[in-house]
mmCIF file with all atom_site columns, C-alpha atoms in Angstrom:
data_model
loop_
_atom_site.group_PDB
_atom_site.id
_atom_site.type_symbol
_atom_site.label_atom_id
_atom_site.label_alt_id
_atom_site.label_comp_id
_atom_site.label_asym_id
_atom_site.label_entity_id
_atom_site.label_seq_id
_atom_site.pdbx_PDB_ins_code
_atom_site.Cartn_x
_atom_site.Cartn_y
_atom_site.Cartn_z
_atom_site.occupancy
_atom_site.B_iso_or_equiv
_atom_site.pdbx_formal_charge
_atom_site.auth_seq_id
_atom_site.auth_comp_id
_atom_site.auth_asym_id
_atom_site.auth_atom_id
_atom_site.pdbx_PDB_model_num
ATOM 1   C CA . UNK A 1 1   ? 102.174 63.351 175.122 1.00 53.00 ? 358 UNK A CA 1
ATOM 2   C CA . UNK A 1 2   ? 98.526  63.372 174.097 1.00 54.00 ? 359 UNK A CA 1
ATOM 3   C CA . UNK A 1 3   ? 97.271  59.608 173.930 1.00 56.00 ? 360 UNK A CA 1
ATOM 4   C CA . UNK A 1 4   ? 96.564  59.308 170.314 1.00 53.00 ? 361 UNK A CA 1
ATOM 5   C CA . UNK A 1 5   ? 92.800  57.911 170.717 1.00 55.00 ? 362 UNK A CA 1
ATOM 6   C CA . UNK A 1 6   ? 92.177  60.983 172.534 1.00 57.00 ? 363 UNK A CA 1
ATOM 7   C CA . UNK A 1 7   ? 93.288  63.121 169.668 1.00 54.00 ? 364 UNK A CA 1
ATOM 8   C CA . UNK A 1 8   ? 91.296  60.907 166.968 1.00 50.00 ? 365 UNK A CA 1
ATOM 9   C CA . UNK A 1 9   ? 87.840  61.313 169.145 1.00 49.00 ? 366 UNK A CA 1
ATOM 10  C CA . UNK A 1 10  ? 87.901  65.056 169.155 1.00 54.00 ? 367 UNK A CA 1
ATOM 11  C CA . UNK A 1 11  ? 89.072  65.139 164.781 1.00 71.00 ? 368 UNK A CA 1
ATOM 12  C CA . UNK A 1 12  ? 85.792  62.956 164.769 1.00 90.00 ? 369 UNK A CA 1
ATOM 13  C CA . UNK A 1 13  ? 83.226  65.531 166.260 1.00 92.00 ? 370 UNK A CA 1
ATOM 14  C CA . UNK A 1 14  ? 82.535  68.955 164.913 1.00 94.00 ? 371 UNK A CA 1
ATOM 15  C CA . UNK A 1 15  ? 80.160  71.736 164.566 1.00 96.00 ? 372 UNK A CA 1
ATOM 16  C CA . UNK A 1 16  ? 79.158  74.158 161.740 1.00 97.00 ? 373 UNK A CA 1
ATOM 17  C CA . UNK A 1 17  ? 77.402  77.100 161.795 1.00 97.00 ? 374 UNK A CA 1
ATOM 18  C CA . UNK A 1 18  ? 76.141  79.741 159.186 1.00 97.00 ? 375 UNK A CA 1
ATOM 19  C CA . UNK A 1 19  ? 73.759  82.143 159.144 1.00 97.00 ? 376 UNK A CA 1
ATOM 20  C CA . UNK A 1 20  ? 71.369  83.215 156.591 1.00 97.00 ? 377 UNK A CA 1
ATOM 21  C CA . UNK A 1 21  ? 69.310  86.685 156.583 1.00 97.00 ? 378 UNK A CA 1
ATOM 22  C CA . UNK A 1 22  ? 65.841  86.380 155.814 1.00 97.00 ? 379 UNK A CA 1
ATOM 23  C CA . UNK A 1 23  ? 62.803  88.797 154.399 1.00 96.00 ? 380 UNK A CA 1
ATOM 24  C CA . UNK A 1 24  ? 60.691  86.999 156.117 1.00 96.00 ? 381 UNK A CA 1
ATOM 25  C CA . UNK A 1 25  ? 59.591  87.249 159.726 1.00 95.00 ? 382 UNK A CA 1
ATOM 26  C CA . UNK A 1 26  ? 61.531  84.777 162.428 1.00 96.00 ? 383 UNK A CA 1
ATOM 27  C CA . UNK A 1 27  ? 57.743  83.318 163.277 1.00 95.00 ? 384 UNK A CA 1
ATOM 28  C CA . UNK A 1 28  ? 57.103  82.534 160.328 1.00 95.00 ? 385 UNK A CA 1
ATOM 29  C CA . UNK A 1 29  ? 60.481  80.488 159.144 1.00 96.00 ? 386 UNK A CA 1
ATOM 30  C CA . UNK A 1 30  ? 60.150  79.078 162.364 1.00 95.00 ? 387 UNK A CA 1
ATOM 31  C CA . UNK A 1 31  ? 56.922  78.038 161.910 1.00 94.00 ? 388 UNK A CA 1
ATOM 32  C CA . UNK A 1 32  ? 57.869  76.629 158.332 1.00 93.00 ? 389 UNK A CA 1
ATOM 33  C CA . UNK A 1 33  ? 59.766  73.598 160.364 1.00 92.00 ? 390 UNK A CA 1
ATOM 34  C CA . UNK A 1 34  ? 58.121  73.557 163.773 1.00 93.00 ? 391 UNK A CA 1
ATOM 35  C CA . UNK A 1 35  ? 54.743  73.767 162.346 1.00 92.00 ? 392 UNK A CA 1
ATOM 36  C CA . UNK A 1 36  ? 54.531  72.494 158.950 1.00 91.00 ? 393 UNK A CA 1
ATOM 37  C CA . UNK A 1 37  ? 57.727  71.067 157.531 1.00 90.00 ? 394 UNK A CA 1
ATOM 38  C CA . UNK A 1 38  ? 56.142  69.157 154.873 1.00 88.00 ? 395 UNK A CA 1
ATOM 39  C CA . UNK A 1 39  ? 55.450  72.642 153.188 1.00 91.00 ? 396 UNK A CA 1
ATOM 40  C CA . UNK A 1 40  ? 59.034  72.583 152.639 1.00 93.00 ? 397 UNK A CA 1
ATOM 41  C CA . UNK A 1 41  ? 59.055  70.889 149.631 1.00 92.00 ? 398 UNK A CA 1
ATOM 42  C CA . UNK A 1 42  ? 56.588  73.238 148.136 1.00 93.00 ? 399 UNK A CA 1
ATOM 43  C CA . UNK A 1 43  ? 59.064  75.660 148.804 1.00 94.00 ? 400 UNK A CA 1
ATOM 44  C CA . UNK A 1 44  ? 62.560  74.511 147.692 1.00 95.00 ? 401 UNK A CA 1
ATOM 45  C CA . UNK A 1 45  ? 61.114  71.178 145.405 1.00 94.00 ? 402 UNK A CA 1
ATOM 46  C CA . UNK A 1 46  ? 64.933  71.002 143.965 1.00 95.00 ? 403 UNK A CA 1
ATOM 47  C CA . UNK A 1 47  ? 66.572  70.158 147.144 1.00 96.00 ? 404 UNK A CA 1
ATOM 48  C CA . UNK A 1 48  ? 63.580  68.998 149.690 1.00 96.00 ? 405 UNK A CA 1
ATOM 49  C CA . UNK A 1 49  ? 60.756  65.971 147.964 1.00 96.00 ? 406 UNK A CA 1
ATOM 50  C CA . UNK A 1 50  ? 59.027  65.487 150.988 1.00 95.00 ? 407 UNK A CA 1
ATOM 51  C CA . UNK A 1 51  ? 58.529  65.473 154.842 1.00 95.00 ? 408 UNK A CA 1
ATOM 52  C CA . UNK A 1 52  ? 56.380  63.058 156.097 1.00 96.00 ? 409 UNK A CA 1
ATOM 53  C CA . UNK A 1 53  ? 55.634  62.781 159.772 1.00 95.00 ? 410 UNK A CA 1
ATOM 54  C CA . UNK A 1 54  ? 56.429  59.394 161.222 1.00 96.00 ? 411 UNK A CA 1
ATOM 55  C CA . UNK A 1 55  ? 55.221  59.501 164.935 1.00 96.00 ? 412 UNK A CA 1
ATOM 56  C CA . UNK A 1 56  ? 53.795  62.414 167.112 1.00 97.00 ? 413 UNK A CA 1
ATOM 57  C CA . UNK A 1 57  ? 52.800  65.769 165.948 1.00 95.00 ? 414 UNK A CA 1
ATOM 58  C CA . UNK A 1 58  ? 54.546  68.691 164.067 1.00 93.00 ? 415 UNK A CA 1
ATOM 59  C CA . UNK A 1 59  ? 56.763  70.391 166.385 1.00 93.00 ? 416 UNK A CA 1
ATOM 60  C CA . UNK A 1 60  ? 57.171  68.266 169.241 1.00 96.00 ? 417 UNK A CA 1
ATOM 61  C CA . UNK A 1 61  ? 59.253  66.804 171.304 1.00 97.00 ? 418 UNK A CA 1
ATOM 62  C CA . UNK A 1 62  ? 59.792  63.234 170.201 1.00 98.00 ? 419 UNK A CA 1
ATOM 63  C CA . UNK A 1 63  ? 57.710  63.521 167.609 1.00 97.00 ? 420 UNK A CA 1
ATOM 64  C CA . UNK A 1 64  ? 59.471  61.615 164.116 1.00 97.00 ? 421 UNK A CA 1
ATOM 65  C CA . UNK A 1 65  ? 60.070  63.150 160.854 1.00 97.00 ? 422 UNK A CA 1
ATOM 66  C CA . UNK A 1 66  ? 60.933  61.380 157.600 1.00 97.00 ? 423 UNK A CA 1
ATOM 67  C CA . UNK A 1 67  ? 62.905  63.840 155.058 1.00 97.00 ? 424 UNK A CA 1
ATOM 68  C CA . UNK A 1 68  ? 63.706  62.672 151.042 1.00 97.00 ? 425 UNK A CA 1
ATOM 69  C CA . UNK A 1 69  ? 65.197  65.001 149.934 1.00 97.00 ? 426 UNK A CA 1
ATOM 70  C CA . UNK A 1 70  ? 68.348  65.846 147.307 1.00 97.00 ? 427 UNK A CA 1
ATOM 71  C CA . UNK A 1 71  ? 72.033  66.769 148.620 1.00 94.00 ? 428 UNK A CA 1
ATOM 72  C CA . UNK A 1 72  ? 75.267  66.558 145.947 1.00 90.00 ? 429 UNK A CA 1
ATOM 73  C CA . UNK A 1 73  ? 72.976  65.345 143.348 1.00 93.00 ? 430 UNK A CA 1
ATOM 74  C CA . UNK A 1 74  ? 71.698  62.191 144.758 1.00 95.00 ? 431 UNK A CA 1
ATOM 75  C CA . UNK A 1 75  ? 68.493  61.072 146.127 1.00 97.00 ? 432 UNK A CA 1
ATOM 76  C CA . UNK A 1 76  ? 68.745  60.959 150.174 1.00 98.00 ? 433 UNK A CA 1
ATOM 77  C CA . UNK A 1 77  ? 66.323  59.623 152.768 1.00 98.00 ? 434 UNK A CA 1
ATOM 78  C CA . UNK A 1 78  ? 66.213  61.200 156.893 1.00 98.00 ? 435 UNK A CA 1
ATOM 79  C CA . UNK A 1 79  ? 64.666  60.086 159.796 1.00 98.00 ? 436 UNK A CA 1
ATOM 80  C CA . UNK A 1 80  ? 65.074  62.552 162.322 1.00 98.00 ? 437 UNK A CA 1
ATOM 81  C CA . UNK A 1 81  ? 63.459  62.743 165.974 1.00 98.00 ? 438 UNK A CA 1
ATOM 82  C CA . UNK A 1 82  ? 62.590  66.389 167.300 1.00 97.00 ? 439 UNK A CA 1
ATOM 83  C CA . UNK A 1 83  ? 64.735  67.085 170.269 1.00 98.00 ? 440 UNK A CA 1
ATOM 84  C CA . UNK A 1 84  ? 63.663  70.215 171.560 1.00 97.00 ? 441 UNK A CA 1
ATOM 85  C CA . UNK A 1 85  ? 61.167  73.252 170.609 1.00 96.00 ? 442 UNK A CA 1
ATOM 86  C CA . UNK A 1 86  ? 60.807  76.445 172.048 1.00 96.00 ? 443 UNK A CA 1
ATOM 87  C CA . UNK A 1 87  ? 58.564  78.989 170.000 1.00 93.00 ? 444 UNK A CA 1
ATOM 88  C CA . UNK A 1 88  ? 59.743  81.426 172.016 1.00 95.00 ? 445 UNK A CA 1
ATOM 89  C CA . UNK A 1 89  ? 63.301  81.562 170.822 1.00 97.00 ? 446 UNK A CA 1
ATOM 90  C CA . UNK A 1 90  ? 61.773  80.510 167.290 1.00 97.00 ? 447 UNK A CA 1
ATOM 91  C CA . UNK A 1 91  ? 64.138  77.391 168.326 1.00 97.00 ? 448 UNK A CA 1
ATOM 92  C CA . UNK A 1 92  ? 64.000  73.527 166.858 1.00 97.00 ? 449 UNK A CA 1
ATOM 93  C CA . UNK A 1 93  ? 66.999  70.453 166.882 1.00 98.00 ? 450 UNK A CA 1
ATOM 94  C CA . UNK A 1 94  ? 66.500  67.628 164.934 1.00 97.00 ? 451 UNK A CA 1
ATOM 95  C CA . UNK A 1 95  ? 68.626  64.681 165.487 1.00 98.00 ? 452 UNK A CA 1
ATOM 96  C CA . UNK A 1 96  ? 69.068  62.450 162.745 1.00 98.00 ? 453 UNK A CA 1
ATOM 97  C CA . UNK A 1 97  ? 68.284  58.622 164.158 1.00 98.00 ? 454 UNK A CA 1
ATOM 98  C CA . UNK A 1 98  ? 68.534  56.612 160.446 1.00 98.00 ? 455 UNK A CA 1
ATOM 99  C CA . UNK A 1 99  ? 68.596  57.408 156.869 1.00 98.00 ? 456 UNK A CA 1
ATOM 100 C CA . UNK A 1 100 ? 71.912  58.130 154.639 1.00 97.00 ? 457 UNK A CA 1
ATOM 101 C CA . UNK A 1 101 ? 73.426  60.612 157.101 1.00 97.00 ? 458 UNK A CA 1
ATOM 102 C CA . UNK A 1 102 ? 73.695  57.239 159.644 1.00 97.00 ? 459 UNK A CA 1
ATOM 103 C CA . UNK A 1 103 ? 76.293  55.869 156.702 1.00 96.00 ? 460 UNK A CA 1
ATOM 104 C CA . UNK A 1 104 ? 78.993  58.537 157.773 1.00 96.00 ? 461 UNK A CA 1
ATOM 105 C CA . UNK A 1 105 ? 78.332  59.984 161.155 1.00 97.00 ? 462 UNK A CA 1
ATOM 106 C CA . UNK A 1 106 ? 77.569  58.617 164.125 1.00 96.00 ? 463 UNK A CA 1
ATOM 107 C CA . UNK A 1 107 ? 75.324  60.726 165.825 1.00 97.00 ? 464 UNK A CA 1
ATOM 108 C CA . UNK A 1 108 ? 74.106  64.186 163.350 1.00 98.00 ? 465 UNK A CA 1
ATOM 109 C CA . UNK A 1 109 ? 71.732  67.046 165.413 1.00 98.00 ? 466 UNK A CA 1
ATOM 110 C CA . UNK A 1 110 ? 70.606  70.115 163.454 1.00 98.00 ? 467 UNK A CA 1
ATOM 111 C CA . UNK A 1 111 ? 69.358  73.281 165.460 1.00 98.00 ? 468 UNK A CA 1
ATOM 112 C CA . UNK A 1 112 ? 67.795  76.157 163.331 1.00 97.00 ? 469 UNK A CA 1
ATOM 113 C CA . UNK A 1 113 ? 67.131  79.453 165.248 1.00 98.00 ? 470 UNK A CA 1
ATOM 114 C CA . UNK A 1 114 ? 65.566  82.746 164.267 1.00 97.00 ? 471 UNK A CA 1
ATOM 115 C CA . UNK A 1 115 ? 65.899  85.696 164.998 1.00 97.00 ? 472 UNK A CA 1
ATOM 116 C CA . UNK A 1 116 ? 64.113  89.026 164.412 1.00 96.00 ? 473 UNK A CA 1
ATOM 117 C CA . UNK A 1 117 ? 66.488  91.742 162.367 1.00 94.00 ? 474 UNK A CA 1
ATOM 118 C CA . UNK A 1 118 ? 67.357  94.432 165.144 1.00 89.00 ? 475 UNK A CA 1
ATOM 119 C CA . UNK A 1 119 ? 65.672  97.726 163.948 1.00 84.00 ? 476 UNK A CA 1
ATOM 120 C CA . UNK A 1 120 ? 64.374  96.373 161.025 1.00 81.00 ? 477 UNK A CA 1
ATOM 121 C CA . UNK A 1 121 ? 61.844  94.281 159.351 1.00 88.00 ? 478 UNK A CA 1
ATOM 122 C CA . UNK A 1 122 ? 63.353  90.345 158.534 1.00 96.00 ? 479 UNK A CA 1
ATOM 123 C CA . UNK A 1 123 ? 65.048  87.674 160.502 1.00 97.00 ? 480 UNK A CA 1
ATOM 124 C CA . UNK A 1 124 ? 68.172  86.140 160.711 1.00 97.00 ? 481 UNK A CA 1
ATOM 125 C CA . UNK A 1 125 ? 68.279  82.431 160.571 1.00 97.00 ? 482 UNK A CA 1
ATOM 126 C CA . UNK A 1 126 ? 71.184  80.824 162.623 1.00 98.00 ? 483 UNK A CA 1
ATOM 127 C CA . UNK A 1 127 ? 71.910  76.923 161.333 1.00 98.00 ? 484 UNK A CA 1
ATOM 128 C CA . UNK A 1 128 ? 73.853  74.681 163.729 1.00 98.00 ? 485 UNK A CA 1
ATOM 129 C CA . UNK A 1 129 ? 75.400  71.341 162.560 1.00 98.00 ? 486 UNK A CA 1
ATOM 130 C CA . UNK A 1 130 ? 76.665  68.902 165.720 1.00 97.00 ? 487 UNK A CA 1
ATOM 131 C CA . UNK A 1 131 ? 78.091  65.840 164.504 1.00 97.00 ? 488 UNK A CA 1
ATOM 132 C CA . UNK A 1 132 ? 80.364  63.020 164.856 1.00 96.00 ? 489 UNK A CA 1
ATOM 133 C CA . UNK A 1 133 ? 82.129  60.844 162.174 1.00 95.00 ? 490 UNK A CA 1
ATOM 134 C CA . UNK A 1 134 ? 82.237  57.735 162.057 1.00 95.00 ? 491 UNK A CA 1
ATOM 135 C CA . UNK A 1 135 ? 86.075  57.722 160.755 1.00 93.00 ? 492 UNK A CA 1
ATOM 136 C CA . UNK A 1 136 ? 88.661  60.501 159.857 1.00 88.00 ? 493 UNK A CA 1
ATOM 137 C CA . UNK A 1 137 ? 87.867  59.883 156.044 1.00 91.00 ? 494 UNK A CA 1
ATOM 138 C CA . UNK A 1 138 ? 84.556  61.155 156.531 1.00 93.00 ? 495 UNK A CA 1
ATOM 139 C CA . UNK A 1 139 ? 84.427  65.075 155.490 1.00 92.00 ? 496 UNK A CA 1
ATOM 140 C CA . UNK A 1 140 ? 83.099  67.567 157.217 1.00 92.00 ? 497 UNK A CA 1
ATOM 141 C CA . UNK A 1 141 ? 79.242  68.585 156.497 1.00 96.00 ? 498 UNK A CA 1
ATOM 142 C CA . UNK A 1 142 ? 80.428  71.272 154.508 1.00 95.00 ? 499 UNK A CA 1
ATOM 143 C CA . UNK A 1 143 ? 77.771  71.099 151.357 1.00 96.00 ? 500 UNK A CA 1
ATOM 144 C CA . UNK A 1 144 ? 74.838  69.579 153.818 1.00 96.00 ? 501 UNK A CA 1
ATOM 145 C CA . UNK A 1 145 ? 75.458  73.144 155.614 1.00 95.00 ? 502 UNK A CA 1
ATOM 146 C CA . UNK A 1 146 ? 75.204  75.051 152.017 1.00 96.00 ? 503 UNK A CA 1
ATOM 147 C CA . UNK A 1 147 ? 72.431  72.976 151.249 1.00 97.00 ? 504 UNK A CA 1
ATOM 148 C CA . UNK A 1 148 ? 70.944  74.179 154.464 1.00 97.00 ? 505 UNK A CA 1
ATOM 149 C CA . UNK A 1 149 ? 71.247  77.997 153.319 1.00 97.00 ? 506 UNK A CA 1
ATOM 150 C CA . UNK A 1 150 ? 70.224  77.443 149.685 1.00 97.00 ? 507 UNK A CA 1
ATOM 151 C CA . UNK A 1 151 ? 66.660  76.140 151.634 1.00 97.00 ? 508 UNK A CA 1
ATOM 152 C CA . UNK A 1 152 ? 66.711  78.774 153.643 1.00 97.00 ? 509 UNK A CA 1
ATOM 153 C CA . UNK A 1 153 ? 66.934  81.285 150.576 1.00 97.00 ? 510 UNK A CA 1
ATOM 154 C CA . UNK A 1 154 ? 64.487  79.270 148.765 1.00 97.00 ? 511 UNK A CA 1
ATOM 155 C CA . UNK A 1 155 ? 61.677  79.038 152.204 1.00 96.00 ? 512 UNK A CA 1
ATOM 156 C CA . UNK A 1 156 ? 62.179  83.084 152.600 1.00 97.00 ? 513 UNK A CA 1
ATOM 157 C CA . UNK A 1 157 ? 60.991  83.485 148.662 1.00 96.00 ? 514 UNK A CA 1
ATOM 158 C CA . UNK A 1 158 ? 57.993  81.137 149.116 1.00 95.00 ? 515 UNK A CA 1
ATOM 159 C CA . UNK A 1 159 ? 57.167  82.745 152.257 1.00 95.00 ? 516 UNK A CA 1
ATOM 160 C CA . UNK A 1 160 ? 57.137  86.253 151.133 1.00 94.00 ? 517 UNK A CA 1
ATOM 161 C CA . UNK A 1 161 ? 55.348  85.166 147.407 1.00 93.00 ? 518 UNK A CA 1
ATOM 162 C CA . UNK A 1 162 ? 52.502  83.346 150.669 1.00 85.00 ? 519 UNK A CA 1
ATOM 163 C CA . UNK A 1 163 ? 51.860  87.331 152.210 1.00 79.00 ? 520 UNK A CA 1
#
């Protein structure tokens, strides 16, 4: 028989994915959040106020990122600490370090990865949700992850309306 605390720690992490296709070119999404995040908001205003960076540069490693931003119609704050970056792959995580996210999960990374449309012009962009709960009332990050493709929609648009 399974020890029940064992069971209880793996209800407690989880991991969503979704992915979103783009019009836009994988660089330049990429680029949106490696390079210039607090463009964001000029982009999808409804969901994302601002980005503000805390400590480092855009797009690197260790560099801190301050989010406000609105999720299930209510004002939200982020502070999130770039984990890793690799242009290459069009690749950035974000882990979430304080803000309201810290009130229901213990530890919250985000990776988004793009990649270019095979045989055709566009980009798909892959979202990855890591997280862990901090209790089994907690819900999954269901609407966070709908949130993140509603962005996505919204940062293809205002990239395209840029060319």
């Amino acid at each position: 028989q399974a020890n029940p605390r064992e069971k209880q720690l793996i209800t407690l992490t989880g991991k969503l994915e979704t992915e979103v296709e783009l019009k836009a070119s994988a660089g330049k999404f990429h680029h949106m959040y490696a390079g210039r995040p607090h463009h964001v908001s000029k982009a999808s205003p409804g969901n994302i106020q601002g980005c503000d960076l805390h400590e480092g540069d855009w797009g690197k490693v260790g560099s801190i990122v301050f989010w406000n931003y609105v999720h299930d119609g209510e004002a939200k704050v982020a502070k999130e600490r770039i984990e890793a970056v690799d242009p290459a792959k069009n690749l950035i995580t974000f882990r979430v370090i304080e803000g309201d996210l810290m009130k229901e999960y213990k530890s919250f990374l985000l990776t988004i990865q793009v990649t270019p449309k095979e045989g055709g012009t566009g980009s798909i962009v892959h979202w990855h949700l890591e997280y862990e709960k901090i209790s089994d009332e907690v819900a999954h990050p269901e609407t966070l992850l709908q949130f993140c493709v509603e962005v996505s929609k919204e940062i293809d648009e205002h990239l395209l309306a840029e060319e």
